[in-house]
PDB file of C-alpha atoms in Angstrom:
ATOM      1  CA  MET O   1      -9.669 -55.474 -50.796  1.00 55.00           C
ATOM      2  CA  PRO O   2     -11.054 -56.144 -47.335  1.00 56.00           C
ATOM      3  CA  ASN O   3     -14.086 -54.109 -46.598  1.00 57.00           C
ATOM      4  CA  THR O   4     -13.415 -53.624 -42.837  1.00 71.00           C
ATOM      5  CA  LYS O   5     -10.180 -51.711 -43.339  1.00 90.00           C
ATOM      6  CA  TYR O   6     -11.541 -48.856 -45.606  1.00 91.00           C
ATOM      7  CA  SER O   7     -14.221 -46.471 -45.520  1.00 93.00           C
ATOM      8  CA  GLU O   8     -16.798 -46.398 -48.264  1.00 94.00           C
ATOM      9  CA  ARG O   9     -15.118 -43.319 -49.819  1.00 95.00           C
ATOM     10  CA  GLN O  10     -11.627 -44.795 -49.600  1.00 95.00           C
ATOM     11  CA  ARG O  11     -12.978 -47.918 -51.403  1.00 95.00           C
ATOM     12  CA  ALA O  12     -14.609 -45.845 -54.025  1.00 96.00           C
ATOM     13  CA  SER O  13     -11.550 -43.739 -54.453  1.00 94.00           C
ATOM     14  CA  LEU O  14      -9.199 -46.749 -54.800  1.00 95.00           C
ATOM     15  CA  LYS O  15     -11.589 -48.405 -57.343  1.00 96.00           C
ATOM     16  CA  LEU O  16     -11.793 -45.258 -59.424  1.00 95.00           C
ATOM     17  CA  TRP O  17      -7.972 -44.822 -59.257  1.00 95.00           C
ATOM     18  CA  ILE O  18      -7.386 -48.406 -60.419  1.00 97.00           C
ATOM     19  CA  GLU O  19      -9.971 -48.098 -63.028  1.00 96.00           C
ATOM     20  CA  LEU O  20      -8.370 -44.921 -64.376  1.00 95.00           C
ATOM     21  CA  MET O  21      -5.054 -46.383 -64.428  1.00 95.00           C
ATOM     22  CA  LEU O  22      -6.083 -49.644 -66.193  1.00 97.00           C
ATOM     23  CA  TYR O  23      -7.997 -47.671 -68.727  1.00 95.00           C
ATOM     24  CA  SER O  24      -5.195 -45.226 -69.425  1.00 94.00           C
ATOM     25  CA  ASN O  25      -2.656 -47.943 -69.689  1.00 94.00           C
ATOM     26  CA  LYS O  26      -4.973 -49.967 -72.002  1.00 96.00           C
ATOM     27  CA  LEU O  27      -5.511 -47.075 -74.328  1.00 95.00           C
ATOM     28  CA  GLU O  28      -1.814 -46.164 -74.427  1.00 94.00           C
ATOM     29  CA  GLN O  29      -0.964 -49.690 -75.359  1.00 96.00           C
ATOM     30  CA  ILE O  30      -3.538 -49.831 -78.154  1.00 97.00           C
ATOM     31  CA  ILE O  31      -2.019 -46.531 -79.687  1.00 97.00           C
ATOM     32  CA  ASP O  32       1.609 -47.676 -79.047  1.00 97.00           C
ATOM     33  CA  ASP O  33       0.811 -50.929 -80.921  1.00 98.00           C
ATOM     34  CA  LYS O  34      -0.694 -49.008 -83.907  1.00 98.00           C
ATOM     35  CA  LEU O  35       2.312 -46.618 -84.051  1.00 98.00           C
ATOM     36  CA  ARG O  36       4.764 -49.522 -83.968  1.00 98.00           C
ATOM     37  CA  HIS O  37       2.851 -51.547 -86.598  1.00 98.00           C
ATOM     38  CA  ASN O  38       2.146 -48.675 -89.096  1.00 98.00           C
ATOM     39  CA  TYR O  39       5.197 -46.501 -88.599  1.00 98.00           C
ATOM     40  CA  GLY O  40       7.890 -48.381 -86.549  1.00 98.00           C
ATOM     41  CA  GLN O  41       7.653 -45.688 -84.076  1.00 98.00           C
ATOM     42  CA  ASN O  42       6.439 -45.844 -80.239  1.00 96.00           C
ATOM     43  CA  ILE O  43       4.188 -43.520 -78.290  1.00 95.00           C
ATOM     44  CA  SER O  44       7.141 -41.849 -76.749  1.00 95.00           C
ATOM     45  CA  ARG O  45       8.444 -40.733 -79.947  1.00 97.00           C
ATOM     46  CA  PHE O  46       4.954 -39.602 -81.027  1.00 97.00           C
ATOM     47  CA  ASP O  47       4.892 -37.583 -77.775  1.00 96.00           C
ATOM     48  CA  VAL O  48       8.312 -35.847 -78.364  1.00 97.00           C
ATOM     49  CA  LEU O  49       7.407 -35.001 -81.880  1.00 98.00           C
ATOM     50  CA  SER O  50       3.914 -33.674 -80.819  1.00 97.00           C
ATOM     51  CA  GLN O  51       5.681 -31.293 -78.265  1.00 96.00           C
ATOM     52  CA  LEU O  52       8.260 -30.055 -80.826  1.00 97.00           C
ATOM     53  CA  GLU O  53       5.726 -29.580 -83.495  1.00 96.00           C
ATOM     54  CA  ARG O  54       4.130 -26.975 -81.338  1.00 94.00           C
ATOM     55  CA  GLU O  55       7.362 -24.783 -81.442  1.00 90.00           C
ATOM     56  CA  PRO O  56       9.017 -25.634 -84.607  1.00 83.00           C
ATOM     57  CA  GLU O  57      10.992 -22.456 -85.013  1.00 87.00           C
ATOM     58  CA  LYS O  58      11.940 -21.800 -81.347  1.00 89.00           C
ATOM     59  CA  GLY O  59      12.689 -25.334 -80.175  1.00 92.00           C
ATOM     60  CA  ILE O  60      12.503 -26.589 -76.681  1.00 94.00           C
ATOM     61  CA  SER O  61      15.054 -27.081 -73.928  1.00 92.00           C
ATOM     62  CA  VAL O  62      15.694 -30.669 -73.181  1.00 91.00           C
ATOM     63  CA  GLY O  63      14.635 -30.009 -69.629  1.00 89.00           C
ATOM     64  CA  ASP O  64      11.486 -28.295 -70.743  1.00 92.00           C
ATOM     65  CA  LEU O  65      10.676 -31.091 -73.154  1.00 94.00           C
ATOM     66  CA  ALA O  66      11.033 -33.709 -70.507  1.00 91.00           C
ATOM     67  CA  GLY O  67       8.632 -31.864 -68.266  1.00 90.00           C
ATOM     68  CA  ARG O  68       5.990 -31.498 -70.996  1.00 91.00           C
ATOM     69  CA  LEU O  69       6.033 -35.147 -72.139  1.00 92.00           C
ATOM     70  CA  ILE O  70       3.036 -37.241 -71.140  1.00 87.00           C
ATOM     71  CA  ALA O  71       3.934 -40.679 -72.416  1.00 74.00           C
ATOM     72  CA  SER O  72       7.735 -40.721 -72.144  1.00 66.00           C
ATOM     73  CA  LYS O  73       8.883 -41.253 -68.526  1.00 64.00           C
ATOM     74  CA  GLY O  74      12.154 -43.054 -69.347  1.00 72.00           C
ATOM     75  CA  ASN O  75      15.538 -42.162 -70.562  1.00 87.00           C
ATOM     76  CA  ILE O  76      14.935 -38.892 -72.440  1.00 90.00           C
ATOM     77  CA  THR O  77      18.662 -38.462 -73.476  1.00 90.00           C
ATOM     78  CA  GLY O  78      18.768 -41.767 -75.120  1.00 92.00           C
ATOM     79  CA  LEU O  79      15.435 -41.368 -76.807  1.00 94.00           C
ATOM     80  CA  LEU O  80      16.524 -37.882 -78.195  1.00 95.00           C
ATOM     81  CA  HIS O  81      19.896 -39.466 -79.304  1.00 95.00           C
ATOM     82  CA  ARG O  82      18.135 -42.208 -81.280  1.00 96.00           C
ATOM     83  CA  MET O  83      15.522 -39.706 -82.641  1.00 97.00           C
ATOM     84  CA  GLY O  84      18.343 -37.524 -83.798  1.00 97.00           C
ATOM     85  CA  GLU O  85      20.066 -40.617 -85.557  1.00 98.00           C
ATOM     86  CA  ASP O  86      16.816 -41.054 -87.362  1.00 98.00           C
ATOM     87  CA  ASN O  87      16.771 -37.533 -88.446  1.00 98.00           C
ATOM     88  CA  LEU O  88      13.518 -36.815 -86.752  1.00 98.00           C
ATOM     89  CA  ILE O  89      14.899 -34.063 -84.521  1.00 98.00           C
ATOM     90  CA  LYS O  90      18.082 -32.036 -84.228  1.00 97.00           C
ATOM     91  CA  LYS O  91      19.685 -30.465 -81.161  1.00 94.00           C
ATOM     92  CA  VAL O  92      21.271 -27.098 -81.256  1.00 92.00           C
ATOM     93  CA  ALA O  93      23.376 -25.244 -78.646  1.00 87.00           C
ATOM     94  CA  ARG O  94      21.429 -22.091 -77.626  1.00 82.00           C
ATOM     95  CA  ILE O  95      22.903 -18.865 -78.842  1.00 82.00           C
ATOM     96  CA  ASP O  96      22.505 -17.220 -75.500  1.00 82.00           C
ATOM     97  CA  ASP O  97      23.839 -20.093 -73.281  1.00 78.00           C
ATOM     98  CA  ARG O  98      26.088 -22.589 -75.245  1.00 76.00           C
ATOM     99  CA  ARG O  99      25.803 -24.951 -72.238  1.00 77.00           C
ATOM    100  CA  SER O 100      22.102 -25.329 -72.847  1.00 83.00           C
ATOM    101  CA  THR O 101      20.635 -27.329 -75.853  1.00 90.00           C
ATOM    102  CA  LEU O 102      17.476 -26.743 -77.897  1.00 94.00           C
ATOM    103  CA  VAL O 103      15.569 -29.545 -79.500  1.00 96.00           C
ATOM    104  CA  HIS O 104      13.927 -28.991 -82.773  1.00 97.00           C
ATOM    105  CA  ILE O 105      11.750 -30.955 -85.004  1.00 98.00           C
ATOM    106  CA  THR O 106      13.267 -31.630 -88.582  1.00 97.00           C
ATOM    107  CA  LYS O 107      11.284 -31.706 -91.797  1.00 97.00           C
ATOM    108  CA  LYS O 108      11.364 -35.411 -91.684  1.00 98.00           C
ATOM    109  CA  GLY O 109      10.109 -35.425 -88.195  1.00 98.00           C
ATOM    110  CA  GLN O 110       7.355 -32.991 -89.113  1.00 98.00           C
ATOM    111  CA  ASN O 111       6.035 -34.913 -92.081  1.00 98.00           C
ATOM    112  CA  LEU O 112       6.109 -38.121 -90.006  1.00 98.00           C
ATOM    113  CA  PHE O 113       4.295 -36.547 -87.081  1.00 98.00           C
ATOM    114  CA  ASN O 114       1.665 -34.978 -89.432  1.00 98.00           C
ATOM    115  CA  GLU O 115       0.854 -38.413 -90.842  1.00 98.00           C
ATOM    116  CA  MET O 116       0.962 -40.227 -87.313  1.00 98.00           C
ATOM    117  CA  ALA O 117      -1.320 -37.378 -85.796  1.00 98.00           C
ATOM    118  CA  GLU O 118      -4.028 -37.811 -88.518  1.00 97.00           C
ATOM    119  CA  ASN O 119      -4.093 -41.590 -87.960  1.00 98.00           C
ATOM    120  CA  ASN O 120      -3.837 -41.189 -84.136  1.00 98.00           C
ATOM    121  CA  ALA O 121      -6.979 -39.017 -84.122  1.00 97.00           C
ATOM    122  CA  LYS O 122      -8.835 -41.788 -86.104  1.00 97.00           C
ATOM    123  CA  TRP O 123      -7.507 -44.464 -83.819  1.00 97.00           C
ATOM    124  CA  VAL O 124      -8.578 -42.735 -80.641  1.00 97.00           C
ATOM    125  CA  GLU O 125     -12.013 -42.023 -82.034  1.00 97.00           C
ATOM    126  CA  GLN O 126     -12.425 -45.577 -83.118  1.00 96.00           C
ATOM    127  CA  THR O 127     -11.239 -46.978 -79.656  1.00 95.00           C
ATOM    128  CA  LEU O 128     -13.786 -44.632 -77.977  1.00 95.00           C
ATOM    129  CA  LYS O 129     -16.571 -45.084 -80.408  1.00 96.00           C
ATOM    130  CA  THR O 130     -18.872 -46.617 -77.834  1.00 96.00           C
ATOM    131  CA  ILE O 131     -18.822 -43.540 -75.583  1.00 96.00           C
ATOM    132  CA  ASP O 132     -21.346 -40.919 -76.278  1.00 97.00           C
ATOM    133  CA  ILE O 133     -19.994 -37.518 -77.388  1.00 97.00           C
ATOM    134  CA  ASN O 134     -21.807 -35.779 -74.580  1.00 97.00           C
ATOM    135  CA  HIS O 135     -20.430 -38.234 -71.868  1.00 97.00           C
ATOM    136  CA  MET O 136     -16.860 -37.489 -73.328  1.00 96.00           C
ATOM    137  CA  HIS O 137     -17.459 -33.692 -72.880  1.00 97.00           C
ATOM    138  CA  ASP O 138     -18.712 -34.293 -69.404  1.00 97.00           C
ATOM    139  CA  PHE O 139     -15.932 -36.860 -68.498  1.00 94.00           C
ATOM    140  CA  THR O 140     -13.137 -34.597 -69.931  1.00 96.00           C
ATOM    141  CA  SER O 141     -14.532 -31.577 -68.005  1.00 97.00           C
ATOM    142  CA  PHE O 142     -14.658 -33.621 -64.778  1.00 94.00           C
ATOM    143  CA  LEU O 143     -11.247 -34.960 -65.068  1.00 94.00           C
ATOM    144  CA  SER O 144      -9.754 -31.678 -66.044  1.00 95.00           C
ATOM    145  CA  LYS O 145     -11.384 -30.029 -62.907  1.00 95.00           C
ATOM    146  CA  ALA O 146     -10.210 -33.021 -60.804  1.00 92.00           C
ATOM    147  CA  ARG O 147      -6.602 -32.778 -62.145  1.00 91.00           C
ATOM    148  CA  SER O 148      -6.389 -29.099 -61.337  1.00 95.00           C
ATOM    149  CA  LEU O 149      -7.346 -29.638 -57.734  1.00 93.00           C
ATOM    150  CA  LEU O 150      -4.186 -31.904 -57.508  1.00 91.00           C
ATOM    151  CA  ASP O 151      -1.789 -29.012 -58.579  1.00 83.00           C
TER     152      ASP O 151
END
């Protein structure tokens, strides 16, 4: 990055952005690899189950689910179809609007999610073990505030 083109704040901003992206991508890859190796699942499936687990009775519309996902940015329709074939989720037409579909987690999906979530917590903790807990709290607070300013 040429020093003459950018102000000090721009250089610092770009460096921070790049480091955040690299760190996030690396952490996501570590967890995705562990989910694949231990469960034959990926982080996108884990993300879907995580969202559905929060509303097991009510379900979530496909559109709302797509908006809530953190890791899954690709083909939500295909992802849900494959997860349905694996009996991890079920899609049900809404009673009040048969054109709209609600997605529910199945018992099999719930059991799988519970096991994956427990191990995910351990994996993330292990991955971040070198970071002091007070720094974690401070950094989390900082990022949360910074993110809220983007909205």
